[in-house]
CSV table of C-alpha atoms in Angstrom, one decimal:
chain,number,residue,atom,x,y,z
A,24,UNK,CA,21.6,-6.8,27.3
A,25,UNK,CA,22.3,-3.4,26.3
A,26,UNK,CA,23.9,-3.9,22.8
A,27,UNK,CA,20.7,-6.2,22.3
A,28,UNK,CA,18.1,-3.9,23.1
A,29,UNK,CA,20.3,-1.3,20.8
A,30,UNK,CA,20.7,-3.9,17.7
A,31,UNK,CA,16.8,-4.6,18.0
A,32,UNK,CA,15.8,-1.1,18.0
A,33,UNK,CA,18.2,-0.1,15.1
A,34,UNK,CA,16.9,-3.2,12.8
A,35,UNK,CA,13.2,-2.3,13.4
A,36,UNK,CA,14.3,1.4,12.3
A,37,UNK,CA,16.0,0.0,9.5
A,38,UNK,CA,13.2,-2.1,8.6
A,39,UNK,CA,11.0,1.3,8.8
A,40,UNK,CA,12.5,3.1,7.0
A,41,UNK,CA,13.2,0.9,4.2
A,42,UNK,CA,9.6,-0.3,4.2
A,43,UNK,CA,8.4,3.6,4.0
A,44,UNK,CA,11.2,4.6,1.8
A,45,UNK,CA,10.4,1.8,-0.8
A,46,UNK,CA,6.7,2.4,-0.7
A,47,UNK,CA,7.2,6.0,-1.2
A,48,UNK,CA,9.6,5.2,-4.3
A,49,UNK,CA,7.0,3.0,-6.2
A,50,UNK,CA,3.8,5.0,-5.7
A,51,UNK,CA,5.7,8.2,-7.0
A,52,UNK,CA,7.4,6.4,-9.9
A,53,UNK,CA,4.0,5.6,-10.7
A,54,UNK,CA,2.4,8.8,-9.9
A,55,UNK,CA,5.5,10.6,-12.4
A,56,UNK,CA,4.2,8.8,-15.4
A,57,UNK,CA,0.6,10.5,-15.0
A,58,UNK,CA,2.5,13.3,-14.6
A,59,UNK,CA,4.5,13.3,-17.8
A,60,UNK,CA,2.1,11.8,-20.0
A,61,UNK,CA,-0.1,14.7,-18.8
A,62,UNK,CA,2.9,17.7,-19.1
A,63,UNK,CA,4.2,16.4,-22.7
A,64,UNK,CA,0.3,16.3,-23.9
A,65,UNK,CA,-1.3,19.1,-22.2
A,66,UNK,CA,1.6,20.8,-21.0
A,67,UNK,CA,3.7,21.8,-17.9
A,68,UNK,CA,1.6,24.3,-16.5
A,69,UNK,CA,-1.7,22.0,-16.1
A,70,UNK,CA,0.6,19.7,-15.2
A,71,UNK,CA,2.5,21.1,-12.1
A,72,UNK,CA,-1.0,22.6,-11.0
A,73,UNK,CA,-2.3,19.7,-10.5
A,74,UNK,CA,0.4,18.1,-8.8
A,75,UNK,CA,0.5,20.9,-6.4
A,76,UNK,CA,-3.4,20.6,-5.9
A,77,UNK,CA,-2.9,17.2,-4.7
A,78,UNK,CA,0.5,17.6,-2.6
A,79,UNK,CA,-1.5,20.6,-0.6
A,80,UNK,CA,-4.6,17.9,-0.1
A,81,UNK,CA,-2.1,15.5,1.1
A,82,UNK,CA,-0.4,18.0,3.0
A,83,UNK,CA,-3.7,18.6,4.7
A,84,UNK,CA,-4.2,15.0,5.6
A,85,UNK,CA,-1.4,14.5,7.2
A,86,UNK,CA,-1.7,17.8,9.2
A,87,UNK,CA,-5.0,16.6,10.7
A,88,UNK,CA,-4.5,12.7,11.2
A,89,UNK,CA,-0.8,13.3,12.1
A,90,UNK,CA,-1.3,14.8,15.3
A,91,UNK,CA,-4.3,13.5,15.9
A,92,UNK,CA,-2.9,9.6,15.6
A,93,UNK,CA,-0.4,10.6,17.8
A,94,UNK,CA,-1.6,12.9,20.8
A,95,UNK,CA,-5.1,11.4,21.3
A,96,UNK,CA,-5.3,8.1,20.2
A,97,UNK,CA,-4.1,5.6,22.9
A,98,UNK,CA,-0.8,3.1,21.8
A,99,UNK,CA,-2.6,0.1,22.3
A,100,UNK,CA,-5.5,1.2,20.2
A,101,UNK,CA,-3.7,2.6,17.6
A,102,UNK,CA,-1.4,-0.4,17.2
A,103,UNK,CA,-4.5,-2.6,17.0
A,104,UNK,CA,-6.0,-0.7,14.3
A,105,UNK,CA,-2.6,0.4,12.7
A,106,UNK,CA,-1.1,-3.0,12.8
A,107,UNK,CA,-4.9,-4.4,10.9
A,108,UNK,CA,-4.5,-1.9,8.4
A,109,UNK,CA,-0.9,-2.4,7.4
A,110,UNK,CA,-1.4,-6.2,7.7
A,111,UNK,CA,-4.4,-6.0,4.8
A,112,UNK,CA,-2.6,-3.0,2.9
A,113,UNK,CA,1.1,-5.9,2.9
A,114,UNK,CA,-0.9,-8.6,2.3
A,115,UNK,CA,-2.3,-7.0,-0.7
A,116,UNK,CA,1.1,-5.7,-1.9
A,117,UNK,CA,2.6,-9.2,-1.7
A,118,UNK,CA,0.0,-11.2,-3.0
A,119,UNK,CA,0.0,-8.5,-6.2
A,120,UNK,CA,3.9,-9.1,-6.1
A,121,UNK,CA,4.1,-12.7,-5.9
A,122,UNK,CA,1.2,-13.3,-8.7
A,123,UNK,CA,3.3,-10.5,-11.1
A,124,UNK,CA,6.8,-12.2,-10.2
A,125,UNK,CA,4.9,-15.9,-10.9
A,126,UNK,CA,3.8,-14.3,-14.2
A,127,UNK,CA,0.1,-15.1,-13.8
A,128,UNK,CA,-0.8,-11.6,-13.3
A,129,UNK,CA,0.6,-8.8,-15.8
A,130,UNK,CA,3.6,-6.6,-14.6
A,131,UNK,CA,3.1,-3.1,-14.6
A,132,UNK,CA,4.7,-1.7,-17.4
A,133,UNK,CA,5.4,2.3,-17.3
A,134,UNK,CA,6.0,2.3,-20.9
A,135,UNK,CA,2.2,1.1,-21.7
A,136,UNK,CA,0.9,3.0,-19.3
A,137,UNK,CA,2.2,6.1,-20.1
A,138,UNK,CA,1.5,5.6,-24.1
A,139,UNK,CA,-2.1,4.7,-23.1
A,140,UNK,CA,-2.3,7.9,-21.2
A,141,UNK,CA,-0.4,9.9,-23.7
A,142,UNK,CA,-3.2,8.8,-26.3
A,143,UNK,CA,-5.8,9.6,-23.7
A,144,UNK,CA,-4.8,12.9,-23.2
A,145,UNK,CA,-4.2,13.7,-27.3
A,146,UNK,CA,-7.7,12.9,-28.4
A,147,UNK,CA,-9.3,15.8,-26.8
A,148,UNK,CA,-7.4,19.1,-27.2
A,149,UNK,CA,-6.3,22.2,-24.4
A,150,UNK,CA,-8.9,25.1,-24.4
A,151,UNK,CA,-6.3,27.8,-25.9
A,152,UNK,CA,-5.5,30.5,-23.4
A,153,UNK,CA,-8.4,28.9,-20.4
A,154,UNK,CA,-7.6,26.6,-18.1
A,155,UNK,CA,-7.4,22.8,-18.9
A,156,UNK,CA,-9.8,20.8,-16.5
A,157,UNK,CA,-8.8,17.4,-18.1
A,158,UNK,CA,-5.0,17.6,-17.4
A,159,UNK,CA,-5.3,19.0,-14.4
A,160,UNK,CA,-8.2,16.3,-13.1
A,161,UNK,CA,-5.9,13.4,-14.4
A,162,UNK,CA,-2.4,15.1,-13.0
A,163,UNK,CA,-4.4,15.7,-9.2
A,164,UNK,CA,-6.3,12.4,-9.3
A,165,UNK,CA,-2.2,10.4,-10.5
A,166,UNK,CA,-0.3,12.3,-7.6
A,167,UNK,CA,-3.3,12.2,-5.5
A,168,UNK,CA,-4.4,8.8,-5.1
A,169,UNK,CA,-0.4,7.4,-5.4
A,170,UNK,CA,0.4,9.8,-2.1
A,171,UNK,CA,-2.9,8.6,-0.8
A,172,UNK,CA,-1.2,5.3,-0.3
A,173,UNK,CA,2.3,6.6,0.3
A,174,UNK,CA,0.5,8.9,3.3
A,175,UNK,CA,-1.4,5.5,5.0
A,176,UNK,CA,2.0,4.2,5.3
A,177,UNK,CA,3.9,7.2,6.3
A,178,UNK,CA,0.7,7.8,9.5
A,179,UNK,CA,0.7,4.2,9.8
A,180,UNK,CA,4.1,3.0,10.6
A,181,UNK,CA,5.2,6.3,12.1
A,182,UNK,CA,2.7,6.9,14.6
A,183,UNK,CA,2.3,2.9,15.8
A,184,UNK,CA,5.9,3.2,16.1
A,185,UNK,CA,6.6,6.5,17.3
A,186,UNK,CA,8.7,7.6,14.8
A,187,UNK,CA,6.4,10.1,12.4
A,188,UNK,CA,9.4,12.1,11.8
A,189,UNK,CA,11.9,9.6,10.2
A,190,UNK,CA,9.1,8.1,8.7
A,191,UNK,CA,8.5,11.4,6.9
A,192,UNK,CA,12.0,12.2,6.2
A,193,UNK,CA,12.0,8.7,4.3
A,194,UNK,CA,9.0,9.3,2.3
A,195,UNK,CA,10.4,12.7,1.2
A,196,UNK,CA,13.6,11.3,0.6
A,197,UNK,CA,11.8,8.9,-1.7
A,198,UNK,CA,9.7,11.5,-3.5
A,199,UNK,CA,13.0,13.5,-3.8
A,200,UNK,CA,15.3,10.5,-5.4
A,201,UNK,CA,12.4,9.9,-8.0
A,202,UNK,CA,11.8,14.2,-8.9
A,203,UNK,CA,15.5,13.7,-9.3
A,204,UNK,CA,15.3,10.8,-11.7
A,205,UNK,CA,13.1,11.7,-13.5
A,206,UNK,CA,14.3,15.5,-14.1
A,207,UNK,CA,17.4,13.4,-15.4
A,208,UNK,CA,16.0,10.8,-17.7
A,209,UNK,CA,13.1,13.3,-18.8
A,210,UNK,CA,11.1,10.5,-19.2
A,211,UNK,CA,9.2,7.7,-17.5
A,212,UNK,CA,11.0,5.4,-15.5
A,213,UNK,CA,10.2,2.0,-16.6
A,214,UNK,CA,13.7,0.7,-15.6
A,215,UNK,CA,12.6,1.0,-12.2
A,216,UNK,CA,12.5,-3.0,-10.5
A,217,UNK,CA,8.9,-2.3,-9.3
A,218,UNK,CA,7.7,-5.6,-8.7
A,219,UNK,CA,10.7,-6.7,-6.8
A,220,UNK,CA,10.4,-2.6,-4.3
A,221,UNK,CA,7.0,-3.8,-4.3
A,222,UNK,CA,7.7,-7.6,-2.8
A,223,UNK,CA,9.8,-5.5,-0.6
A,224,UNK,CA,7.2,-3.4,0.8
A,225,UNK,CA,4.6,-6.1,1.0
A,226,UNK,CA,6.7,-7.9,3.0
A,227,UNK,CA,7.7,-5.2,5.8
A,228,UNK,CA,3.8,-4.4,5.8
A,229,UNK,CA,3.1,-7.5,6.2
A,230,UNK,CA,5.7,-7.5,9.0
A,231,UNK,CA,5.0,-4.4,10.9
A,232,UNK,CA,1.0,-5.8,10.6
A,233,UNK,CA,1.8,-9.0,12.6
A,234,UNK,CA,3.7,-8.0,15.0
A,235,UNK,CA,1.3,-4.4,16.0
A,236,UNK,CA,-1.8,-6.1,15.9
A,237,UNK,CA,0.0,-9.2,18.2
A,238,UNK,CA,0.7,-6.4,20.3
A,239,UNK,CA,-2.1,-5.0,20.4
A,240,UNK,CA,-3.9,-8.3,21.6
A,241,UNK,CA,-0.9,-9.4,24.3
A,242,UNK,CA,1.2,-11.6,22.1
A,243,UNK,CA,4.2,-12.5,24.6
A,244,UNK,CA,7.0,-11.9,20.9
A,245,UNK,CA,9.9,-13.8,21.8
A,246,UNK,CA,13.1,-11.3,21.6
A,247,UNK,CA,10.4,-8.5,21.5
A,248,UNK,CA,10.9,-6.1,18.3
A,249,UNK,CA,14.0,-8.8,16.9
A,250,UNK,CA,10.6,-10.2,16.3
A,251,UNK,CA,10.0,-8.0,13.2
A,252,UNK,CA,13.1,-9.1,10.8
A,253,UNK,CA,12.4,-12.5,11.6
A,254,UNK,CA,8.8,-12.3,10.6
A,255,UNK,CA,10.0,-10.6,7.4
A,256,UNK,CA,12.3,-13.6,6.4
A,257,UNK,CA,10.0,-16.2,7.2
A,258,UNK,CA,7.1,-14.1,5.1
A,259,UNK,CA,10.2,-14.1,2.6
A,260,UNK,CA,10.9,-16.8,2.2
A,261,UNK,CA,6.8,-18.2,2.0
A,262,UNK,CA,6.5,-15.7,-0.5
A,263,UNK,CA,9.5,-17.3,-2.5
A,264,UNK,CA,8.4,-21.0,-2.2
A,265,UNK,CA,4.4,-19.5,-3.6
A,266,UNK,CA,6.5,-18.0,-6.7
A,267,UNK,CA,8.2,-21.0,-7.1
A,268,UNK,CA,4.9,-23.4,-6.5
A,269,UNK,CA,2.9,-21.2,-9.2
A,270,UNK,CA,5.6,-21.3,-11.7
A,271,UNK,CA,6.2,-24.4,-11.6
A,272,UNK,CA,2.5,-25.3,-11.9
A,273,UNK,CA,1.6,-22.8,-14.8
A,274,UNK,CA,5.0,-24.8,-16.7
A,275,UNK,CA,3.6,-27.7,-15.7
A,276,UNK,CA,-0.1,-26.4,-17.3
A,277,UNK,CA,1.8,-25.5,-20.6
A,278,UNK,CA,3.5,-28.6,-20.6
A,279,UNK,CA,6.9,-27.2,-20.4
A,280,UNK,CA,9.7,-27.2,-17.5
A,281,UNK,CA,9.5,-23.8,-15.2
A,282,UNK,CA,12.1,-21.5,-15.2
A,283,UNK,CA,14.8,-21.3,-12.4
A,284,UNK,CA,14.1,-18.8,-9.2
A,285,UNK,CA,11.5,-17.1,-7.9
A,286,UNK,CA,12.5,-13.9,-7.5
A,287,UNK,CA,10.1,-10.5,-7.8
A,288,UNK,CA,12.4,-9.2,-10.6
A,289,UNK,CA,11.6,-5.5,-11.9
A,290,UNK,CA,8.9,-5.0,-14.4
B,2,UNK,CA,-40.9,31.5,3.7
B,3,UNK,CA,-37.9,29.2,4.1
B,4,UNK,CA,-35.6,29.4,1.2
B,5,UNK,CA,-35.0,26.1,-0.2
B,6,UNK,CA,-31.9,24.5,0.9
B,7,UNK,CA,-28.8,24.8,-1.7
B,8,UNK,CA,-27.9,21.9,-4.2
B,9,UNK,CA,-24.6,21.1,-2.4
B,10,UNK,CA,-26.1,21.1,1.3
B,11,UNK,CA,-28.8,18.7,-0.3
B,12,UNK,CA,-26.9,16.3,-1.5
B,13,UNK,CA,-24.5,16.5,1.9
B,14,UNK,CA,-27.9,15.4,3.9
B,15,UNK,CA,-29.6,12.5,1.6
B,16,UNK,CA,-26.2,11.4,2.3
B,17,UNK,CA,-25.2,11.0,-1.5
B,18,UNK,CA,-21.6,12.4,-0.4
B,19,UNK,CA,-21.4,9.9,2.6
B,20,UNK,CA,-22.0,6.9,0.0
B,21,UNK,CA,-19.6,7.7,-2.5
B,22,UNK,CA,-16.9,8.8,0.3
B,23,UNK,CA,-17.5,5.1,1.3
B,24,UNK,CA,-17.4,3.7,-2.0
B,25,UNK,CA,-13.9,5.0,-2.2
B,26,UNK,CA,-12.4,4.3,1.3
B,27,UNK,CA,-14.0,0.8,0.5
B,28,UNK,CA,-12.4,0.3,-3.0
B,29,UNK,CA,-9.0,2.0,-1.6
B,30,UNK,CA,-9.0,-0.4,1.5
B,31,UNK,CA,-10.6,-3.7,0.7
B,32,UNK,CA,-10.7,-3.6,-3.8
B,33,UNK,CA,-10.9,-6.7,-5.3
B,34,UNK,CA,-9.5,-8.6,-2.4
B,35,UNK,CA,-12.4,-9.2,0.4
B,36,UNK,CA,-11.0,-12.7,1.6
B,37,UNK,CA,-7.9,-10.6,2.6
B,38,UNK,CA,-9.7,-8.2,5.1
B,39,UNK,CA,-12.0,-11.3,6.4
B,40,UNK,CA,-8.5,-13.7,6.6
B,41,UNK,CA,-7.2,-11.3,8.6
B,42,UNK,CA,-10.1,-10.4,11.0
B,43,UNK,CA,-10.3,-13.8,11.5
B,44,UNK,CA,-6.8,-14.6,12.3
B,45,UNK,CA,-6.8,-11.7,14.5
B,46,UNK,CA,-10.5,-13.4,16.4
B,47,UNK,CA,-8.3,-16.3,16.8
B,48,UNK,CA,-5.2,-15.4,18.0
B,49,UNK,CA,-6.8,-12.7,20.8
B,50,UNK,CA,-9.0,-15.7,22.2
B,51,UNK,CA,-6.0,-18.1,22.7
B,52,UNK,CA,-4.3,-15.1,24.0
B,53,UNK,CA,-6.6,-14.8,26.5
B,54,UNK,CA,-6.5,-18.2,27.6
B,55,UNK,CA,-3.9,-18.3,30.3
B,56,UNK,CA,-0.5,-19.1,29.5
B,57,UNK,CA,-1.0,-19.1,25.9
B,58,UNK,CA,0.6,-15.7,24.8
B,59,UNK,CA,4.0,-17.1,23.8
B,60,UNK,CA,2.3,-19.8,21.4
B,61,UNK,CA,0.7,-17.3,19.7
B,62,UNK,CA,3.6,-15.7,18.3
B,63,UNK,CA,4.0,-18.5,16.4
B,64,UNK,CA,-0.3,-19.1,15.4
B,65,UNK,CA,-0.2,-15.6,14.2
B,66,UNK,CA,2.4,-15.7,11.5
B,67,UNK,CA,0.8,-19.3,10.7
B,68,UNK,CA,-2.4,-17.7,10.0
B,69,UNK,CA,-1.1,-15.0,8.4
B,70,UNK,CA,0.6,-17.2,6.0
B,71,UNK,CA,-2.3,-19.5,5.5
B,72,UNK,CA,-4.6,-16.0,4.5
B,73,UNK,CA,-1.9,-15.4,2.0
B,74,UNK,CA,-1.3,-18.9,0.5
B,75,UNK,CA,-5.2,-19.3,-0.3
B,76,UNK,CA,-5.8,-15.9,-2.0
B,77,UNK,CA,-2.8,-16.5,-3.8
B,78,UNK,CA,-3.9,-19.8,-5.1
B,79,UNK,CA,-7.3,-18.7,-5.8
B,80,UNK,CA,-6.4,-15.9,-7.8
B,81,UNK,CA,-3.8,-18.4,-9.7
B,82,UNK,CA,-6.5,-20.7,-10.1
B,83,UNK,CA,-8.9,-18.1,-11.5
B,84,UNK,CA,-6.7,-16.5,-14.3
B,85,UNK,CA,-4.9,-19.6,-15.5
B,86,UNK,CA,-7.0,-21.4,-18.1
């Protein structure tokens, strides 16, 4: 009974952190583009100002709801409203991942978007010597609203579940692997499988959203918190049979067999 | 004579501020999906009323996944209908 209670909590950790690590991963790989397109064009300075604008309004976010969620918020609540949230916030994540991995909704490319930005940014030229308001707008409002979602998450699934602090460590972990990268590769990092993290994510949202707002109205889960990596097979493996059932209809459309799996391969 | 209240504490009170801070947190939360928010307060209506029917708690583990799934599978196919030609 023990060794069960032990292997449930330890798979719903897992799940956690993977969920928030993966979240964090794709929101910053998409937040270092901005970033880039605006340090090659308008340069670094701009550029790591704005990024530090935002991090500090983030930081401040999460110093006020943080605490807040946690000390006077009641569990019940929170995992009612918590567990709504992350349900809508997954089921928008997967329904995004399964139209991209179906190939009825464009994947997002991090070449395109950083040569769209990079063009952006060229037309109008730096002030010489004053401060540029353009690239440091663009570079705040990138980092900004990509941590945005990455700090939902990180409140969300941390404080529902009582774990803010691993849930933190995982997003910084995150934010740390992709700096990393990306001070490796010195570019943008379009090799990144994004649709496929993002899959990924949608479904643990998803996941997490079930099971805290079930909670949160008195569902009896059978196996209690084993509960959570069986909803996110079954959500899995729905997700996989949609991919499938909207390939093989658009093939069917173009008059042409659909191609084998259904996978949320990388963009 | 009162001096006239500053630009910034103006538009704070006609509640210009207010509006767009809602336009965001509505665009960051809800977007171009709507029948995602409703699916799901729906479900979630559903599934607290059987649970508080007596007895009923266990068969809602399974209604609310089925619900869930059902949300997802018509946005999905909506959104496939609407792009494919």
């Amino acid at each position: 009974m023990a060794l069960l209670a032990a292997t449930t909590t330890t798979s719903s950790v897992a799940v956690l952190a993977a969920a928030v690590f993966l979240a964090s991963a794709v929101e910053m790989v998409e937040a270092l583009t901005i970033v880039l397109a605006v340090g090659v064009t308008r340069g670094w300075r701009t550029a790591l100002e704005g990024v530090a604008a935002a991090l500090a309004a983030l930081a401040v976010l999460v110093a006020v709801f943080g605490p807040a969620l946690v000390h006077w918020v009641p569990l019940a609540v929170l995992r009612l409203v918590v567990g709504f949230l992350l349900l809508v916030f997954g089921l928008q994540w997967l329904r995004k991942a399964v139209l991209r991995a179906a190939g009825v909704k464009a994947r997002h490319d991090e070449d395109a978007i950083y040569s769209e930005q990079v063009a952006e940014l060229t037309e109008g030229a730096p002030v010489a010597g004053g401060r540029d308001a353009t690239g440091f707008v663009v570079a705040f409002k990138g980092v900004f609203l990509e941590g945005l979602e990455v700090v939902v998450i990180v409140l969300t699934l941390g404080s529902a579940s009582h774990r803010l602090g691993l849930a933190a460590i995982a997003a910084a972990a995150a934010v740390l692997v992709v700096v990393v990268a990306g001070l490796l590769v010195h570019r943008q990092l379009s090799g990144v499988p994004e649709n496929a993290m993002k899959m990924g994510v949608g479904l643990m949202l998803v996941s997490f959203g079930t099971f805290w707002v079930g909670e949160g109205v008195h569902v009896d889960w059978p196996g209690s918190d084993l509960a959570v990596p069986v909803l996110v097979a079954t959500y899995g493996l729905v997700a996989w049979v949609l991919t499938a059932a909207l390939r093989r209809a658009a093939a069917r459309a173009a008059g042409h067999p659909a191609p084998a799996g259904a996978g949320g391969r990388g963009a | 004579m009162p001096e006239p209240p500053s630009p910034l504490l103006r538009r704070l009170v006609d509640g210009r501020w207010l509006a767009a801070i809602g336009r965001f947190w509505w665009a960051f939360l809800v977007g171009d999906t709507p029948d995602l928010v409703i699916g799901a307060a729906v479900a979630l209506g559903v599934v607290a009323f059987v649970c508080s029917q007596p007895g009923s708690r266990r068969e809602a583990a399974v209604l609310l996944p089925v619900l869930v799934i059902a949300v997802l599978g018509q946005s999905v196919w909506r959104a496939a209908r609407r792009r494919t030609p």
